[in-house]
CSV table of C-alpha atoms and ligand atoms in Angstrom, one decimal:
chain,number,residue,atom,x,y,z
N,18,MET,CA,119.8,90.1,93.8
N,19,SER,CA,121.1,92.8,91.5
N,20,ASP,CA,120.1,93.5,87.9
N,21,GLN,CA,122.5,92.6,85.1
N,22,HIS,CA,123.1,96.3,84.2
N,23,PRO,CA,124.2,99.2,86.3
N,24,LEU,CA,121.2,101.0,87.7
N,25,GLU,CA,120.7,104.4,89.2
N,26,ALA,CA,117.9,106.2,90.9
N,27,ILE,CA,116.9,109.9,91.1
N,28,VAL,CA,114.5,111.5,93.5
N,29,TYR,CA,113.4,115.1,93.3
N,30,VAL,CA,110.6,117.4,94.4
N,31,SER,CA,109.2,120.2,92.4
N,32,ALA,CA,106.2,122.6,92.2
N,33,SER,CA,103.5,122.2,89.7
N,34,VAL,CA,102.9,125.4,87.8
N,35,GLN,CA,99.1,124.9,88.0
N,36,PRO,CA,96.9,122.7,90.1
N,37,MET,CA,97.0,119.1,88.8
N,38,GLY,CA,93.4,117.9,88.5
N,39,ASP,CA,92.8,114.3,87.8
N,40,GLY,CA,92.7,114.9,84.0
N,41,ARG,CA,96.1,116.7,84.0
N,42,LEU,CA,97.7,114.1,86.2
N,43,GLU,CA,96.3,111.3,84.0
N,44,ALA,CA,97.6,112.9,80.8
N,45,LEU,CA,101.1,113.4,82.4
N,46,LEU,CA,101.1,109.8,83.6
N,47,VAL,CA,100.1,108.4,80.2
N,48,GLU,CA,102.9,110.2,78.5
N,49,ALA,CA,105.4,109.3,81.2
N,50,ARG,CA,104.5,105.6,81.1
N,51,ARG,CA,104.7,105.5,77.3
N,52,LEU,CA,108.2,107.0,77.4
N,53,ASN,CA,109.4,104.9,80.4
N,54,LEU,CA,108.2,101.7,78.7
N,55,GLU,CA,110.5,102.6,75.8
N,56,SER,CA,113.5,103.5,78.0
N,57,GLY,CA,113.1,100.8,80.7
N,58,VAL,CA,112.6,103.4,83.4
N,59,THR,CA,110.4,102.5,86.4
N,60,GLY,CA,109.4,104.4,89.5
N,61,ALA,CA,106.7,106.3,91.3
N,62,LEU,CA,105.2,109.8,91.1
N,63,ILE,CA,103.7,111.4,94.2
N,64,TYR,CA,101.5,114.5,93.9
N,65,SER,CA,99.8,116.5,96.6
N,66,ASP,CA,98.5,120.0,96.6
N,67,GLY,CA,100.9,121.5,94.0
N,68,VAL,CA,103.9,119.5,95.0
N,69,PHE,CA,105.4,116.7,92.9
N,70,MET,CA,107.9,114.2,94.2
N,71,GLN,CA,109.2,111.6,91.9
N,72,TYR,CA,111.4,108.5,92.3
N,73,PHE,CA,112.7,107.0,89.1
N,74,GLU,CA,115.3,104.3,88.3
N,75,GLY,CA,116.9,102.7,85.3
N,76,GLU,CA,120.1,102.4,83.3
N,77,PRO,CA,122.4,105.4,83.1
N,78,GLY,CA,121.8,106.4,79.5
N,79,PRO,CA,118.0,106.3,79.6
N,80,MET,CA,118.0,107.9,83.0
N,81,ALA,CA,120.0,110.9,81.7
N,82,GLN,CA,117.5,111.4,78.8
N,83,THR,CA,114.5,111.0,81.1
N,84,TYR,CA,115.9,113.4,83.7
N,85,GLU,CA,116.6,116.0,81.0
N,86,ARG,CA,113.0,115.7,79.7
N,87,ILE,CA,111.7,116.1,83.2
N,88,ARG,CA,113.9,119.1,84.0
N,89,LYS,CA,112.8,120.8,80.8
N,90,SER,CA,109.1,120.3,81.4
N,91,ARG,CA,107.2,123.5,81.8
N,92,GLN,CA,104.5,121.8,83.9
N,93,HIS,CA,106.7,122.3,87.0
N,94,SER,CA,109.4,124.5,88.3
N,95,ARG,CA,111.7,124.8,91.3
N,96,LEU,CA,113.0,121.3,90.9
N,97,VAL,CA,115.2,120.2,93.8
N,98,GLU,CA,117.2,117.0,93.6
N,99,LEU,CA,117.1,114.9,96.7
N,100,MET,CA,119.0,111.8,95.6
N,101,ASN,CA,121.0,110.7,92.5
N,102,GLU,CA,122.9,107.5,93.1
N,103,PRO,CA,123.7,104.0,91.9
N,104,ILE,CA,121.3,101.3,93.2
N,105,GLY,CA,121.6,97.6,93.5
N,106,ALA,CA,118.1,96.6,92.4
N,107,ARG,CA,114.9,98.2,91.3
N,108,GLU,CA,112.3,99.4,93.9
N,109,PHE,CA,109.5,99.5,91.4
N,110,PRO,CA,110.2,96.8,88.8
N,111,ASP,CA,106.6,96.5,87.8
N,112,TRP,CA,105.8,100.2,87.5
N,113,HIS,CA,106.7,102.3,84.5
N,114,MET,CA,105.3,105.0,86.7
N,115,ALA,CA,103.1,104.4,89.7
N,116,LEU,CA,101.0,107.3,91.1
N,117,ALA,CA,100.0,108.1,94.6
N,118,GLN,CA,98.2,111.2,95.9
N,119,PRO,CA,98.9,111.1,99.7
N,120,SER,CA,98.1,113.8,102.2
N,121,GLN,CA,100.3,116.8,102.2
N,122,SER,CA,101.9,115.8,105.5
N,123,GLU,CA,102.7,112.3,104.2
N,124,LEU,CA,104.5,113.8,101.1
N,125,LEU,CA,106.3,116.2,103.4
N,126,ALA,CA,107.5,113.4,105.7
N,127,ILE,CA,108.9,111.4,102.8
N,128,SER,CA,110.5,114.4,101.0
N,129,THR,CA,112.1,115.9,104.1
N,130,ALA,CA,113.6,112.5,105.1
N,131,ASN,CA,117.3,112.0,104.8
N,132,TRP,CA,117.8,111.1,101.2
N,133,VAL,CA,121.5,111.7,100.8
N,134,VAL,CA,123.7,109.5,102.8
N,135,GLU,CA,126.6,111.3,104.4
N,136,GLY,CA,130.3,110.4,104.0
N,137,ALA,CA,130.8,109.7,100.3
N,138,ARG,CA,133.1,106.7,99.5
N,139,SER,CA,133.1,105.5,103.1
N,140,ARG,CA,132.2,101.9,104.0
N,141,ALA,CA,129.3,103.3,106.1
N,142,ARG,CA,127.9,104.9,102.9
N,143,ALA,CA,128.1,101.6,101.0
N,144,SER,CA,126.3,99.8,103.8
N,145,ALA,CA,123.7,102.5,104.2
N,146,ARG,CA,123.1,102.4,100.4
N,147,SER,CA,122.4,98.7,100.5
N,148,GLN,CA,119.9,99.2,103.2
N,149,GLY,CA,118.4,102.3,101.6
N,150,SER,CA,118.4,105.8,102.9
N,151,GLY,CA,115.9,107.1,105.4
N,152,GLY,CA,113.9,108.6,102.5
N,153,LEU,CA,113.9,105.3,100.6
N,154,THR,CA,112.7,103.4,103.6
N,155,LEU,CA,109.8,105.8,104.1
N,156,LEU,CA,108.9,105.6,100.5
N,157,ARG,CA,109.0,101.8,100.6
N,158,ASP,CA,106.9,101.7,103.7
N,159,PHE,CA,104.4,104.2,102.3
N,160,TRP,CA,104.0,102.0,99.2
N,161,ARG,CA,103.6,98.8,101.1
N,162,ARG,CA,100.9,100.4,103.3
N,163,ARG,CA,98.8,101.6,100.5
N,164,GLY,CA,99.1,98.4,98.4
N,165,SER,CA,99.9,98.3,94.8
N,166,THR,CA,97.5,100.4,92.9
N,167,GLY,CA,98.3,102.9,90.2
A,2,FMN,C1,106.1,115.7,87.3
A,2,FMN,C2,106.6,115.2,86.0
A,2,FMN,C3,106.9,113.9,85.9
A,2,FMN,C4,107.4,113.4,84.7
A,2,FMN,N1,107.8,112.1,84.6
A,2,FMN,C5,108.4,111.7,83.4
A,2,FMN,C6,108.8,110.3,83.4
A,2,FMN,O1,108.7,109.5,84.3
A,2,FMN,N2,109.4,109.9,82.2
A,2,FMN,C7,109.5,110.7,81.1
A,2,FMN,O2,110.1,110.3,80.1
A,2,FMN,N3,109.1,112.0,81.2
A,2,FMN,C8,108.5,112.5,82.3
A,2,FMN,N4,108.1,113.8,82.3
A,2,FMN,C9,108.2,114.6,81.1
A,2,FMN,C10,106.9,114.5,80.4
A,2,FMN,O3,106.6,113.2,80.0
A,2,FMN,C11,106.9,115.4,79.1
A,2,FMN,O4,108.0,115.0,78.3
A,2,FMN,C12,107.1,116.8,79.4
A,2,FMN,O5,106.2,117.1,80.4
A,2,FMN,C13,106.9,117.6,78.2
A,2,FMN,O6,107.3,118.9,78.4
A,2,FMN,P1,106.1,120.1,78.6
A,2,FMN,O7,105.4,119.6,79.9
A,2,FMN,O8,106.9,121.3,78.8
A,2,FMN,O9,105.2,120.0,77.4
A,2,FMN,C14,107.6,114.3,83.5
A,2,FMN,C15,107.2,115.6,83.7
A,2,FMN,C16,106.7,116.1,84.9
A,2,FMN,C17,106.3,117.5,85.0
């Protein structure tokens, strides 16, 4: 049920500094996948109309390095973290970075969901975590609906 090693997941939204045409997105994705393959990071990138939202997961060390790389990138700005927590198992074990380009309203719905579970250290939090937050549930549903393409 859970992986051998501790895992954590980070979710953020950010603004692209310039419109991401297919070429730019493709280049970003190729680089991200190459790096993630090396570091064992998996996840999903969502882009719509100047807004990125990314969910990525992996072991703590590689996650810290990846997050630093992402935060430093000049391809986006105004990064806002929505979630940064331990997880029991990977959501995207087969994707070193999946990509979706949903409608703006769909991205908005997922990103404005409740990502942070209230009541740190409480039992309620632990059980909410095992079920996934509202945001995670929406992200899962979104991915299930669209099928697994990348
Ligand atoms: C939206 C976005 C998503 C990214 N995703 C990843 C990722 O999943 N893994 C990773 O190692 N780097 C990721 N990066 C970082 C890039 O791979 C690359 O290292 C970075 O963009 C280089 O910095 P620069 O854009 O300022 O040249 C991401 C960057 C952006 C802007």
